[in-house]
Coordinates of C-alpha atoms in Angstrom, one line a residue:
X24 CA -1.3 -10.0 -25.0
X25 CA -0.2 -6.7 -26.5
X26 CA -0.6 -3.5 -24.5
X27 CA -3.3 -2.2 -27.0
X28 CA -5.3 -5.4 -26.6
X29 CA -5.1 -5.2 -22.9
X30 CA -6.5 -1.7 -22.9
X31 CA -9.3 -2.7 -25.2
X32 CA -10.1 -5.7 -23.0
X33 CA -10.2 -3.5 -19.9
X34 CA -12.4 -0.9 -21.7
X35 CA -14.9 -3.7 -22.7
X36 CA -14.9 -4.8 -19.1
X37 CA -15.8 -1.3 -18.0
X38 CA -18.6 -1.2 -20.5
X39 CA -19.9 -4.5 -19.2
X40 CA -19.9 -3.1 -15.7
X41 CA -21.8 0.0 -16.8
X42 CA -24.5 -2.2 -18.4
X43 CA -24.8 -4.3 -15.3
X44 CA -25.0 -1.2 -13.2
X45 CA -27.9 0.1 -15.3
X46 CA -29.8 -3.2 -14.8
X47 CA -29.3 -3.0 -11.1
X48 CA -30.5 0.6 -11.0
X49 CA -33.7 -0.5 -12.7
X50 CA -34.1 -3.2 -10.0
X51 CA -33.5 -0.5 -7.4
X52 CA -36.2 1.7 -8.8
X53 CA -38.6 -1.2 -8.7
X54 CA -37.8 -2.0 -5.1
X55 CA -38.4 1.6 -4.2
X56 CA -41.8 1.5 -5.8
X57 CA -42.8 -1.8 -4.3
X58 CA -41.5 -0.7 -0.8
X59 CA -43.7 2.4 -1.1
X60 CA -46.7 0.4 -2.1
X61 CA -46.1 -2.1 0.7
X62 CA -45.8 0.6 3.3
X63 CA -49.1 2.3 2.4
X64 CA -50.8 -1.1 2.0
X65 CA -49.8 -1.9 5.6
X66 CA -51.2 1.5 6.8
X67 CA -54.4 0.9 4.8
X68 CA -54.8 -2.6 6.1
X69 CA -54.3 -1.4 9.7
X70 CA -56.7 1.5 9.4
X71 CA -59.5 -0.1 7.4
X72 CA -59.5 -3.5 9.1
X73 CA -59.1 -2.3 12.7
X74 CA -62.1 -3.8 14.7
X75 CA -63.6 -5.2 11.5
X76 CA -61.8 -8.6 11.6
X77 CA -60.6 -11.1 14.1
X78 CA -57.8 -9.7 16.3
X79 CA -55.5 -12.7 15.6
X80 CA -56.0 -12.2 11.8
X81 CA -55.4 -8.5 12.2
X82 CA -52.2 -8.9 14.1
X83 CA -51.1 -11.7 11.8
X84 CA -51.7 -9.5 8.8
X85 CA -49.8 -6.6 10.3
X86 CA -46.9 -8.9 11.1
X87 CA -46.8 -10.4 7.6
X88 CA -46.8 -6.9 6.1
X89 CA -43.9 -5.7 8.4
X90 CA -41.9 -8.9 7.6
X91 CA -42.5 -8.4 3.9
X92 CA -41.5 -4.7 4.1
X93 CA -38.3 -5.6 6.0
X94 CA -37.4 -8.3 3.4
X95 CA -37.9 -5.8 0.6
X96 CA -35.7 -3.3 2.5
X97 CA -33.0 -5.9 2.9
X98 CA -33.1 -6.9 -0.8
X99 CA -33.0 -3.2 -1.8
X100 CA -30.0 -2.6 0.4
X101 CA -28.2 -5.5 -1.2
X102 CA -28.9 -4.0 -4.6
X103 CA -27.5 -0.7 -3.5
X104 CA -24.4 -2.4 -2.1
X105 CA -23.9 -4.3 -5.4
X106 CA -24.2 -1.0 -7.4
X107 CA -21.7 0.7 -5.2
X108 CA -19.2 -2.2 -5.4
X109 CA -19.6 -2.3 -9.2
X110 CA -18.7 1.4 -9.2
X111 CA -15.5 0.6 -7.3
X112 CA -14.7 -2.3 -9.7
X113 CA -15.1 0.0 -12.6
X114 CA -12.8 2.5 -10.9
X115 CA -10.2 -0.3 -10.3
X116 CA -10.3 -1.2 -14.0
X117 CA -10.0 2.4 -15.1
X118 CA -7.0 2.8 -13.0
X119 CA -5.5 -0.3 -14.6
X120 CA -5.9 1.5 -18.0
X121 CA -4.4 4.7 -16.6
X122 CA -1.3 2.8 -15.4
X123 CA -0.9 1.2 -18.8
X124 CA -1.2 4.5 -20.6
X125 CA 0.8 6.4 -17.9
X126 CA -2.2 8.7 -17.5
X127 CA -1.1 10.2 -14.2
X128 CA -4.4 12.0 -13.6
X129 CA -6.1 8.7 -13.5
X130 CA -3.7 7.1 -10.9
X131 CA -4.2 8.0 -7.2
X132 CA -1.4 10.1 -5.8
X133 CA 0.8 8.9 -3.0
X134 CA 1.8 11.3 -0.3
X135 CA 5.3 11.0 1.1
X136 CA 6.6 13.8 3.4
X137 CA 10.0 12.5 4.5
X138 CA 13.2 14.2 3.3
X139 CA 15.0 12.0 0.8
X140 CA 18.1 14.2 0.1
X141 CA 20.4 11.8 1.9
X142 CA 18.9 8.6 0.5
X143 CA 21.2 6.6 -1.8
X144 CA 19.0 6.7 -4.9
X145 CA 15.2 7.3 -4.2
X146 CA 15.1 10.9 -5.4
X147 CA 17.3 10.6 -8.4
X148 CA 15.6 7.5 -9.8
X149 CA 12.0 8.8 -9.3
X150 CA 11.1 6.1 -6.9
X151 CA 8.8 8.2 -4.7
X152 CA 6.5 11.2 -5.2
X153 CA 4.2 12.3 -8.0
X154 CA 4.8 10.7 -11.4
X155 CA 7.2 8.2 -9.8
X156 CA 7.6 4.4 -9.8
X157 CA 5.8 4.1 -6.5
X158 CA 3.0 6.3 -7.8
X159 CA 2.6 4.1 -10.9
X160 CA 2.9 0.7 -9.2
X161 CA 1.2 1.2 -5.9
X162 CA -2.4 -0.2 -5.7
X163 CA -2.5 -0.3 -1.9
X164 CA -5.5 1.2 -0.1
X165 CA -3.9 1.2 3.3
X166 CA -0.9 3.2 4.4
X167 CA 0.8 0.0 5.8
X168 CA 0.7 -1.7 2.4
X169 CA 1.9 1.4 0.5
X170 CA 4.7 1.9 3.0
X171 CA 5.8 -1.7 2.8
X172 CA 6.0 -1.5 -1.0
X173 CA 8.0 1.7 -0.8
X174 CA 10.4 0.1 1.7
X175 CA 11.1 -2.7 -0.9
X176 CA 11.6 -0.2 -3.7
X177 CA 13.9 2.0 -1.6
X178 CA 15.8 -0.9 0.1
X179 CA 19.5 0.0 0.2
X180 CA 20.7 -3.4 1.3
X181 CA 19.0 -6.1 -0.8
X182 CA 18.9 -9.7 0.5
X183 CA 18.8 -12.5 -2.1
X184 CA 16.5 -14.8 0.0
X185 CA 13.9 -12.0 0.5
X186 CA 14.0 -11.1 -3.1
X187 CA 13.5 -14.7 -4.3
X188 CA 10.7 -15.2 -1.9
X189 CA 8.9 -12.0 -3.1
X190 CA 9.4 -13.0 -6.7
X191 CA 7.8 -16.4 -6.1
X192 CA 4.8 -14.8 -4.3
X193 CA 4.3 -12.2 -7.0
X194 CA 4.4 -14.9 -9.7
X195 CA 1.7 -16.8 -7.7
X196 CA -0.4 -13.7 -7.5
X197 CA -0.2 -12.5 -11.1
X198 CA -2.9 -14.9 -12.5
X199 CA -5.2 -14.1 -9.5
X200 CA -6.7 -11.0 -11.1
X201 CA -10.2 -11.6 -9.7
X202 CA -8.8 -12.1 -6.1
X203 CA -6.8 -8.9 -6.3
X204 CA -9.6 -6.8 -7.8
X205 CA -12.2 -8.1 -5.3
X206 CA -9.8 -7.3 -2.4
X207 CA -9.5 -3.8 -3.8
X208 CA -13.2 -3.4 -4.2
X209 CA -14.0 -4.5 -0.7
X210 CA -11.3 -2.2 0.7
X211 CA -12.7 0.8 -1.2
X212 CA -16.2 0.0 -0.1
X213 CA -15.1 -0.3 3.5
X214 CA -13.1 3.0 3.4
X215 CA -16.1 4.8 2.0
X216 CA -18.2 3.9 5.0
X217 CA -15.5 5.0 7.6
X218 CA -16.1 8.0 9.7
X219 CA -13.3 10.5 10.6
X220 CA -14.1 9.7 14.3
X221 CA -13.3 6.0 13.8
X222 CA -9.9 4.8 15.1
X223 CA -7.3 3.9 12.5
X224 CA -5.5 0.6 12.7
X225 CA -2.5 2.4 14.3
X226 CA -4.8 3.9 17.0
X227 CA -6.3 0.5 17.7
X228 CA -2.9 -1.1 18.1
X229 CA -1.8 1.7 20.4
X230 CA -4.8 1.0 22.6
X231 CA -4.3 -2.8 22.5
X232 CA -0.7 -2.4 23.5
X233 CA -1.3 -0.2 26.5
X234 CA -0.3 -1.8 29.8
X235 CA -2.9 -4.2 31.1
X236 CA -5.0 -2.8 33.9
X237 CA -5.2 -5.2 36.9
X238 CA -6.8 -5.5 40.3
X239 CA -10.3 -6.3 39.2
X240 CA -10.9 -9.4 41.3
X241 CA -11.3 -7.7 44.7
X242 CA -13.6 -4.9 43.5
X243 CA -15.7 -7.4 41.6
X244 CA -15.9 -9.6 44.7
X245 CA -17.0 -6.7 46.9
X246 CA -19.5 -5.3 44.4
X247 CA -21.0 -8.8 43.7
X248 CA -21.4 -9.3 47.5
X249 CA -23.1 -5.9 47.9
X250 CA -25.3 -6.6 44.8
X251 CA -26.5 -9.9 46.3
X252 CA -26.9 -8.2 49.7
X253 CA -29.0 -5.4 48.2
X254 CA -31.2 -7.7 46.2
X255 CA -31.7 -10.0 49.2
X256 CA -32.6 -7.1 51.5
X257 CA -34.9 -5.6 48.9
X258 CA -36.8 -8.9 48.7
X259 CA -37.1 -9.1 52.5
X260 CA -38.2 -5.5 52.7
X261 CA -40.8 -6.2 50.1
X262 CA -42.3 -9.0 52.2
X263 CA -42.1 -6.8 55.3
X264 CA -39.3 -8.6 57.1
X265 CA -36.8 -5.6 56.9
X266 CA -37.2 -1.9 56.9
X267 CA -36.9 -0.1 53.5
X268 CA -33.8 1.7 54.8
X269 CA -31.8 -1.5 54.9
X270 CA -31.6 -2.2 51.1
X271 CA -31.3 1.5 50.4
X272 CA -28.2 1.6 52.7
X273 CA -26.7 -1.4 50.9
X274 CA -27.4 0.2 47.5
X275 CA -25.7 3.4 48.6
X276 CA -22.6 1.4 49.7
X277 CA -22.7 -0.5 46.3
X278 CA -22.9 2.8 44.3
X279 CA -20.2 4.5 46.4
X280 CA -17.8 1.7 46.0
X281 CA -18.6 1.5 42.2
X282 CA -17.8 5.2 42.0
X283 CA -14.5 4.7 43.8
X284 CA -13.5 2.0 41.3
X285 CA -14.6 3.9 38.2
X286 CA -11.0 4.3 37.0
X287 CA -11.1 0.6 36.1
X288 CA -14.0 1.0 33.7
X289 CA -13.0 4.4 32.1
X290 CA -13.1 4.2 28.4
X291 CA -14.8 0.9 28.2
X292 CA -17.6 2.1 25.9
X293 CA -15.4 4.0 23.5
X294 CA -12.9 1.1 23.3
X295 CA -15.7 -1.5 22.7
X296 CA -17.4 0.8 20.1
X297 CA -14.1 1.5 18.2
X298 CA -13.1 -2.2 18.3
X299 CA -16.5 -3.2 17.0
X300 CA -16.4 -0.6 14.2
X301 CA -12.8 -1.5 13.2
X302 CA -13.5 -5.2 13.0
X303 CA -16.7 -4.4 11.1
X304 CA -14.6 -2.5 8.5
X305 CA -12.0 -5.3 8.2
X306 CA -14.3 -8.2 8.6
X307 CA -15.1 -8.6 4.9
X308 CA -11.5 -8.1 3.9
X309 CA -10.2 -10.7 6.4
X310 CA -12.9 -13.2 5.6
X311 CA -12.2 -12.8 1.8
X312 CA -8.6 -13.8 2.4
X313 CA -9.5 -16.5 4.9
X314 CA -11.9 -18.2 2.5
X315 CA -9.8 -17.9 -0.6
X316 CA -8.6 -21.3 -1.9
X317 CA -4.9 -21.1 -2.6
X318 CA -4.8 -24.5 -4.4
X319 CA -1.2 -25.5 -5.4
X320 CA 0.6 -22.2 -4.8
X321 CA 2.8 -23.2 -1.8
X322 CA 4.4 -19.8 -1.2
X323 CA 1.1 -18.0 -1.2
X324 CA -0.4 -20.7 1.0
X325 CA 2.4 -20.2 3.5
X326 CA 1.9 -16.4 3.5
X327 CA -1.9 -16.7 4.0
X328 CA -1.5 -19.4 6.7
X329 CA -2.1 -16.9 9.4
X330 CA -5.6 -16.2 7.9
X331 CA -6.5 -19.8 7.1
X332 CA -5.0 -21.9 9.9
X333 CA -7.7 -23.3 12.3
X334 CA -5.9 -21.8 15.3
X335 CA -5.4 -18.3 14.0
X336 CA -8.0 -17.6 11.4
X337 CA -9.9 -14.3 11.8
X338 CA -13.5 -15.8 11.9
X339 CA -12.8 -17.5 15.2
X340 CA -11.5 -14.4 16.9
X341 CA -14.1 -12.1 15.3
X342 CA -17.0 -14.1 16.8
X343 CA -15.3 -13.9 20.2
X344 CA -14.6 -10.2 20.0
X345 CA -18.1 -9.3 18.6
X346 CA -19.7 -11.2 21.5
X347 CA -17.7 -9.3 24.1
X348 CA -17.9 -5.9 22.5
X349 CA -21.6 -6.2 22.1
X350 CA -22.0 -6.8 25.8
X351 CA -19.5 -4.0 26.7
X352 CA -21.4 -1.5 24.5
X353 CA -24.5 -1.6 26.7
X354 CA -23.7 2.0 27.6
X355 CA -25.2 2.9 24.2
X356 CA -28.7 2.1 25.7
X357 CA -29.2 5.0 28.2
X358 CA -32.3 3.3 29.6
X359 CA -31.2 -0.3 30.2
X360 CA -27.5 0.4 31.0
X361 CA -28.1 2.4 34.3
X362 CA -30.7 -0.2 35.5
X363 CA -28.3 -3.2 34.8
X364 CA -25.4 -1.5 36.5
X365 CA -27.6 -0.5 39.4
X366 CA -28.0 -4.1 40.4
X367 CA -25.0 -5.8 38.8
X368 CA -21.3 -4.7 38.3
X369 CA -21.8 -5.2 34.6
X370 CA -19.2 -2.6 33.4
X371 CA -16.6 -3.8 35.9
X372 CA -17.0 -7.4 34.8
X373 CA -16.7 -6.6 31.1
X374 CA -13.8 -4.2 31.7
X375 CA -11.9 -7.1 33.2
X376 CA -12.9 -9.3 30.2
X377 CA -11.8 -6.6 27.8
X378 CA -8.4 -6.4 29.4
X379 CA -7.9 -10.1 29.0
X380 CA -9.1 -9.9 25.4
X381 CA -6.6 -7.1 24.7
X382 CA -3.7 -9.4 25.7
X383 CA -4.9 -12.2 23.6
X384 CA -6.1 -10.2 20.6
X385 CA -3.2 -7.8 20.1
X386 CA -0.6 -10.3 18.7
X387 CA -3.3 -11.8 16.4
X388 CA -4.4 -8.4 15.0
X389 CA -0.7 -7.3 14.6
X390 CA 0.1 -10.5 12.7
X391 CA -3.1 -10.2 10.5
X392 CA -2.4 -6.5 9.7
X393 CA 1.4 -7.1 9.0
X394 CA 0.5 -10.0 6.6
X395 CA -2.3 -8.1 5.0
X396 CA 0.0 -5.1 4.3
X397 CA 2.5 -7.4 2.8
X398 CA -0.2 -9.0 0.7
X399 CA -1.3 -5.5 -0.5
X400 CA 2.3 -4.6 -1.4
X401 CA 2.7 -8.0 -3.3
X402 CA -0.6 -7.4 -5.1
X403 CA 0.8 -4.0 -6.3
X404 CA 3.8 -5.8 -7.8
X405 CA 1.6 -8.6 -9.2
X406 CA -0.7 -6.0 -10.8
X407 CA 2.4 -4.3 -12.3
X408 CA 3.5 -7.7 -13.7
X409 CA 0.0 -8.5 -15.0
X410 CA -0.3 -5.2 -16.8
X411 CA 3.2 -5.5 -18.4
X412 CA 3.3 -9.1 -19.6
X413 CA 6.3 -8.3 -21.8
X414 CA 8.4 -7.6 -18.7
X415 CA 10.4 -10.4 -17.2
X416 CA 11.5 -11.5 -13.8
X417 CA 15.3 -11.0 -13.4
X418 CA 17.7 -13.7 -12.6
X419 CA 19.9 -13.1 -9.5
X420 CA 23.3 -14.6 -10.0
X421 CA 26.7 -14.7 -8.3
X422 CA 28.6 -14.7 -11.6
X423 CA 32.2 -13.5 -11.2
X424 CA 32.6 -12.7 -14.9
X425 CA 29.3 -11.2 -16.1
X426 CA 28.0 -8.9 -13.3
X427 CA 25.0 -7.5 -15.1
X428 CA 23.4 -8.2 -18.4
X429 CA 20.2 -6.9 -19.9
X430 CA 18.5 -7.3 -23.2
X431 CA 16.1 -4.6 -24.5
X432 CA 16.2 -2.7 -21.3
X433 CA 13.7 0.1 -21.1
X434 CA 12.4 2.7 -18.6
X435 CA 9.0 1.8 -17.1
X436 CA 8.0 5.5 -16.7
X437 CA 8.4 6.3 -20.3
X438 CA 5.3 5.8 -22.5
X439 CA 5.5 2.7 -24.7
X440 CA 5.2 4.8 -28.0
X441 CA 8.2 6.9 -26.9
X442 CA 10.4 4.2 -25.4
X443 CA 13.7 3.0 -26.8
X444 CA 15.3 -0.1 -25.3
X445 CA 19.0 -1.0 -25.1
X446 CA 21.2 -4.0 -24.5
X447 CA 23.8 -3.6 -21.8
X448 CA 26.4 -5.8 -20.2
X449 CA 28.9 -5.4 -17.4
X450 CA 31.9 -7.7 -17.3
X451 CA 34.4 -8.2 -14.5
X452 CA 37.5 -5.9 -15.0
X453 CA 35.5 -3.5 -17.3
X454 CA 33.2 -2.1 -14.8
X455 CA 33.6 1.7 -15.1
X456 CA 31.6 3.2 -18.0
X457 CA 32.2 6.8 -19.2
X458 CA 29.2 7.9 -21.2
X459 CA 29.5 10.9 -23.5
X460 CA 27.0 12.4 -25.8
X461 CA 25.2 15.5 -27.0
X462 CA 22.5 17.4 -25.1
X463 CA 19.2 15.5 -25.0
X464 CA 20.8 12.4 -26.5
X465 CA 19.7 10.1 -23.7
X466 CA 22.6 9.9 -21.2
X467 CA 20.7 10.8 -18.1
X468 CA 17.7 8.7 -19.1
X469 CA 19.9 5.6 -19.6
X470 CA 21.5 6.0 -16.2
X471 CA 18.1 6.2 -14.7
X472 CA 16.9 3.2 -16.8
X473 CA 19.5 0.9 -15.4
X474 CA 19.1 2.2 -11.9
X475 CA 15.3 2.0 -11.7
X476 CA 15.3 -1.6 -13.1
X477 CA 17.8 -2.6 -10.4
X478 CA 15.3 -1.2 -7.9
X479 CA 12.5 -3.2 -9.4
X480 CA 14.6 -6.3 -9.5
X481 CA 15.6 -6.1 -5.8
X482 CA 12.0 -5.4 -4.8
X483 CA 11.0 -8.7 -6.3
X484 CA 9.2 -7.2 -9.3
X485 CA 9.4 -7.9 -13.0
X486 CA 11.7 -5.5 -14.9
X487 CA 11.3 -3.6 -18.2
X488 CA 13.5 -6.0 -20.2
X489 CA 13.3 -9.1 -22.4
X490 CA 15.9 -10.7 -20.1
X491 CA 18.0 -9.5 -17.2
X492 CA 20.5 -11.2 -14.9
X493 CA 22.4 -9.4 -12.2
X494 CA 24.5 -9.8 -9.1
X495 CA 23.3 -8.2 -5.9
X496 CA 24.4 -4.6 -5.5
X497 CA 23.8 -1.6 -3.3
X498 CA 22.6 1.3 -5.5
X499 CA 23.9 4.8 -5.3
X500 CA 23.2 7.9 -7.5
X501 CA 24.5 11.4 -8.0
X502 CA 22.1 12.6 -10.7
X503 CA 19.7 15.2 -9.6
X504 CA 21.9 17.0 -7.0
X505 CA 20.3 20.2 -5.7
X506 CA 21.7 23.2 -4.0
X507 CA 20.3 24.2 -0.5
X508 CA 19.5 27.8 0.3
X509 CA 18.7 26.9 3.8
X510 CA 22.0 25.1 4.3
X511 CA 23.9 27.6 2.3
X512 CA 25.2 25.0 -0.2
X513 CA 25.8 25.8 -3.8
X514 CA 25.1 23.2 -6.4
X515 CA 28.8 22.4 -6.8
X516 CA 29.4 22.0 -3.1
X517 CA 26.3 19.8 -2.8
X518 CA 27.7 17.6 -5.6
X519 CA 31.1 17.4 -4.0
X520 CA 29.6 16.2 -0.7
X521 CA 27.5 13.6 -2.6
X522 CA 30.6 12.3 -4.4
X523 CA 32.4 12.2 -1.0
X524 CA 29.6 9.9 0.2
X525 CA 30.1 7.8 -2.9
X526 CA 33.8 7.3 -2.1
X527 CA 33.0 6.3 1.5
X528 CA 30.5 3.7 0.3
X529 CA 33.0 2.3 -2.3
X530 CA 35.5 2.0 0.5
X531 CA 33.3 -0.3 2.5
X532 CA 34.2 -3.8 1.1
X533 CA 32.4 -5.6 3.9
X534 CA 29.0 -4.9 2.3
X535 CA 27.6 -5.7 -1.1
X536 CA 29.4 -4.1 -4.1
X537 CA 28.0 -0.7 -5.2
X538 CA 26.3 0.0 -8.5
X539 CA 26.6 3.8 -8.8
X540 CA 25.5 6.4 -11.3
X541 CA 27.0 9.9 -11.7
X542 CA 25.4 12.3 -14.2
X543 CA 27.3 15.2 -15.6
X544 CA 30.2 15.0 -13.2
X545 CA 31.3 18.3 -11.7
X546 CA 29.1 20.3 -14.0
X547 CA 28.9 23.1 -11.4
X548 CA 32.4 24.4 -12.1
X549 CA 34.6 25.7 -14.9
X550 CA 36.0 23.6 -17.8
X551 CA 39.6 23.4 -16.6
X552 CA 38.8 22.5 -13.0
X553 CA 36.0 20.2 -14.0
X554 CA 38.4 18.2 -16.3
X555 CA 41.1 18.0 -13.6
X556 CA 38.6 17.0 -10.9
X557 CA 36.9 14.5 -13.1
X558 CA 40.2 12.9 -14.1
X559 CA 41.3 12.5 -10.5
X560 CA 37.9 11.2 -9.4
X561 CA 37.6 8.6 -12.2
X562 CA 41.1 7.3 -11.4
X563 CA 40.2 7.1 -7.7
X564 CA 37.0 5.1 -8.2
X565 CA 38.3 2.7 -10.9
X566 CA 38.7 -0.8 -9.6
X567 CA 37.0 -0.1 -6.3
X568 CA 34.2 -2.2 -4.8
X569 CA 31.5 -1.7 -7.4
X570 CA 30.3 -0.9 -10.9
X571 CA 30.0 2.7 -12.1
X572 CA 28.3 4.6 -14.9
X573 CA 29.5 8.3 -15.3
X574 CA 28.1 10.7 -17.9
X575 CA 29.8 13.8 -19.0
X576 CA 30.0 16.5 -21.8
X577 CA 33.7 16.6 -21.6
X578 CA 34.9 14.6 -24.6
X579 CA 38.5 15.0 -23.4
X580 CA 37.8 12.6 -20.6
X581 CA 37.5 9.8 -23.2
X582 CA 41.3 9.7 -23.5
X583 CA 41.4 8.2 -19.9
X584 CA 40.5 4.8 -21.4
X585 CA 44.3 4.4 -22.2
X586 CA 45.2 5.2 -18.5
X587 CA 42.4 3.4 -16.7
X588 CA 42.1 -0.4 -17.6
X589 CA 38.6 -0.7 -16.0
X590 CA 37.2 2.2 -18.0
X591 CA 35.4 1.9 -21.3
X592 CA 33.9 4.6 -23.5
X593 CA 30.2 4.6 -24.6
X594 CA 28.1 7.3 -26.2
X595 CA 24.7 8.5 -27.5
X596 CA 24.6 10.5 -30.7
X597 CA 22.2 12.5 -32.8
X598 CA 21.7 13.4 -36.5
X599 CA 20.6 16.7 -38.1
X600 CA 18.8 16.6 -41.4
X601 CA 17.1 19.6 -43.1
X602 CA 17.5 21.7 -40.0
X603 CA 15.9 19.1 -37.7
X604 CA 17.6 17.2 -35.0
X605 CA 16.7 13.5 -34.3
X606 CA 18.0 11.1 -31.7
X607 CA 18.3 7.4 -31.9
X608 CA 18.7 6.9 -28.0
X609 CA 20.8 3.8 -28.6
X610 CA 24.0 3.4 -26.6
X611 CA 27.1 2.7 -28.7
X612 CA 30.7 1.8 -28.0
X613 CA 33.4 4.5 -28.1
X614 CA 33.4 8.2 -27.3
X615 CA 30.8 10.5 -28.9
X616 CA 32.1 11.7 -32.3
X617 CA 29.9 14.9 -32.4
X618 CA 28.6 17.7 -30.3
X619 CA 25.4 19.7 -30.8
X620 CA 25.4 22.7 -28.4
X621 CA 26.3 25.2 -31.1
X622 CA 23.9 23.6 -33.6
X623 CA 21.0 23.9 -31.1
X624 CA 21.9 27.6 -30.5
X625 CA 22.0 28.3 -34.2
X626 CA 18.7 26.4 -34.8
X627 CA 17.0 28.6 -32.2
X628 CA 18.3 31.8 -33.6
X629 CA 21.0 32.6 -31.1
X630 CA 24.3 34.2 -32.4
X631 CA 27.1 31.7 -33.0
X632 CA 30.6 32.6 -34.0

């Protein structure tokens, strides 16, 4: 399906959702009207028939009216919920359209505060931040899922087994559009009903991982004995066999000891309340995954086993937790709670049960959340693949002759109507590419195109190519080097330090070979020193443990092809017709035959000699 047809299909789906929402809103208005009529009918029945009909008929009529009103309220609530979820489904589909059109305003922003200046490639290849690959691909609703996806995209040491496993899972998930969208809708609905006071998943895990409080048995034994003693003495005092002072003394001892042991029940209500709230939020999400039929997708079935196995599935533990937290939340009832604890060590008993539950529940919740976050990250890649059907899954090889080969390779962050694709191949022994070309001809973009597709490939995602096969590489870039006022570094010195890091990484032959990208080498210094430095650097890196692409404006460097066997010249060129400049953005063999700096200056009215 073409991109245009996909957009039209999604737009029709949004229109269908809007029509369905209108019908449900009509139902909602009717329910509101009927509920109002029912309420006043109950009041009228109660007022006008009081004392005029048989008491049993009167009570029966009131009960029927109340049950009918509650039924209508429940149905009305379900309609409201359906309307809200349809709104979120429309939002999901609209974001699909925005991702296809690269309409950044329609794609939720992803916040990332860590400093990436020392990362091997994330900043230069637009992996993270606004208008980045992560921004475009990530459909996660939870921080854990978003972070896991980012870790895959930023992985500096790819592992073939992990990549192949993710590829298989993404391929299993691509056809499951309804499953992915429903998961997203449930998540959005759940988050919209979350209070700022509610614990996050991290806070819940921190609480569950606290050291287990012990020493409950002796206080429970003593309190139980005092409770039985108080009740027995109270009974005997009531029938006149003991003075009233006896049960009062026993009760005072019970309350005093309860007070001394209060540290063991501290935080019970808050913890029970927060656990109940969090499980309520995640319940529908977990059950949706638990009840989903995987059919013949073995990799996906293995991933979801933790949700669907009889021993570990959430529904079993949710019932157990809800039963306990319900009892432990008795403190919410300020009338019943004091009376119960006055005669029974209720809070003490359920604090002990809660401590045991923490020990049992923590590993389960940790496993569910870790797997759910992985599923969210995989769903992001699957959605990326579903929206870009022309993209392909790369083939990972260990070829000793062809190290990298791509057909119609494009940049996924360039709009389709502006994108130009290229074929590119790296062969053993010819693995250093010197790319020359005029300003704006496409050198930097091509370096980023190869780099960003390697990141997609090693994350387990489809790549923007008709076909791509590659060996495993570490990726390193020196493209968007920035100076540092705080550190007192000039642009040139910052670039020198970056290239020093590149040499160090190339010297480590115990790790994977490096695929490195250097844009406008030594552009921060004068022509003579830039040429000398670039010449020495290219000679140094040639034949080292990796593949390199280096762009430059210095056409004189093209002569190094005669001195460096591993180096080959490539270029991007432009044409000027009728005073207008046009670019083909196609990479070609050989050094660039033209320059355009003076032409651009002249076209813009600057003096040129």
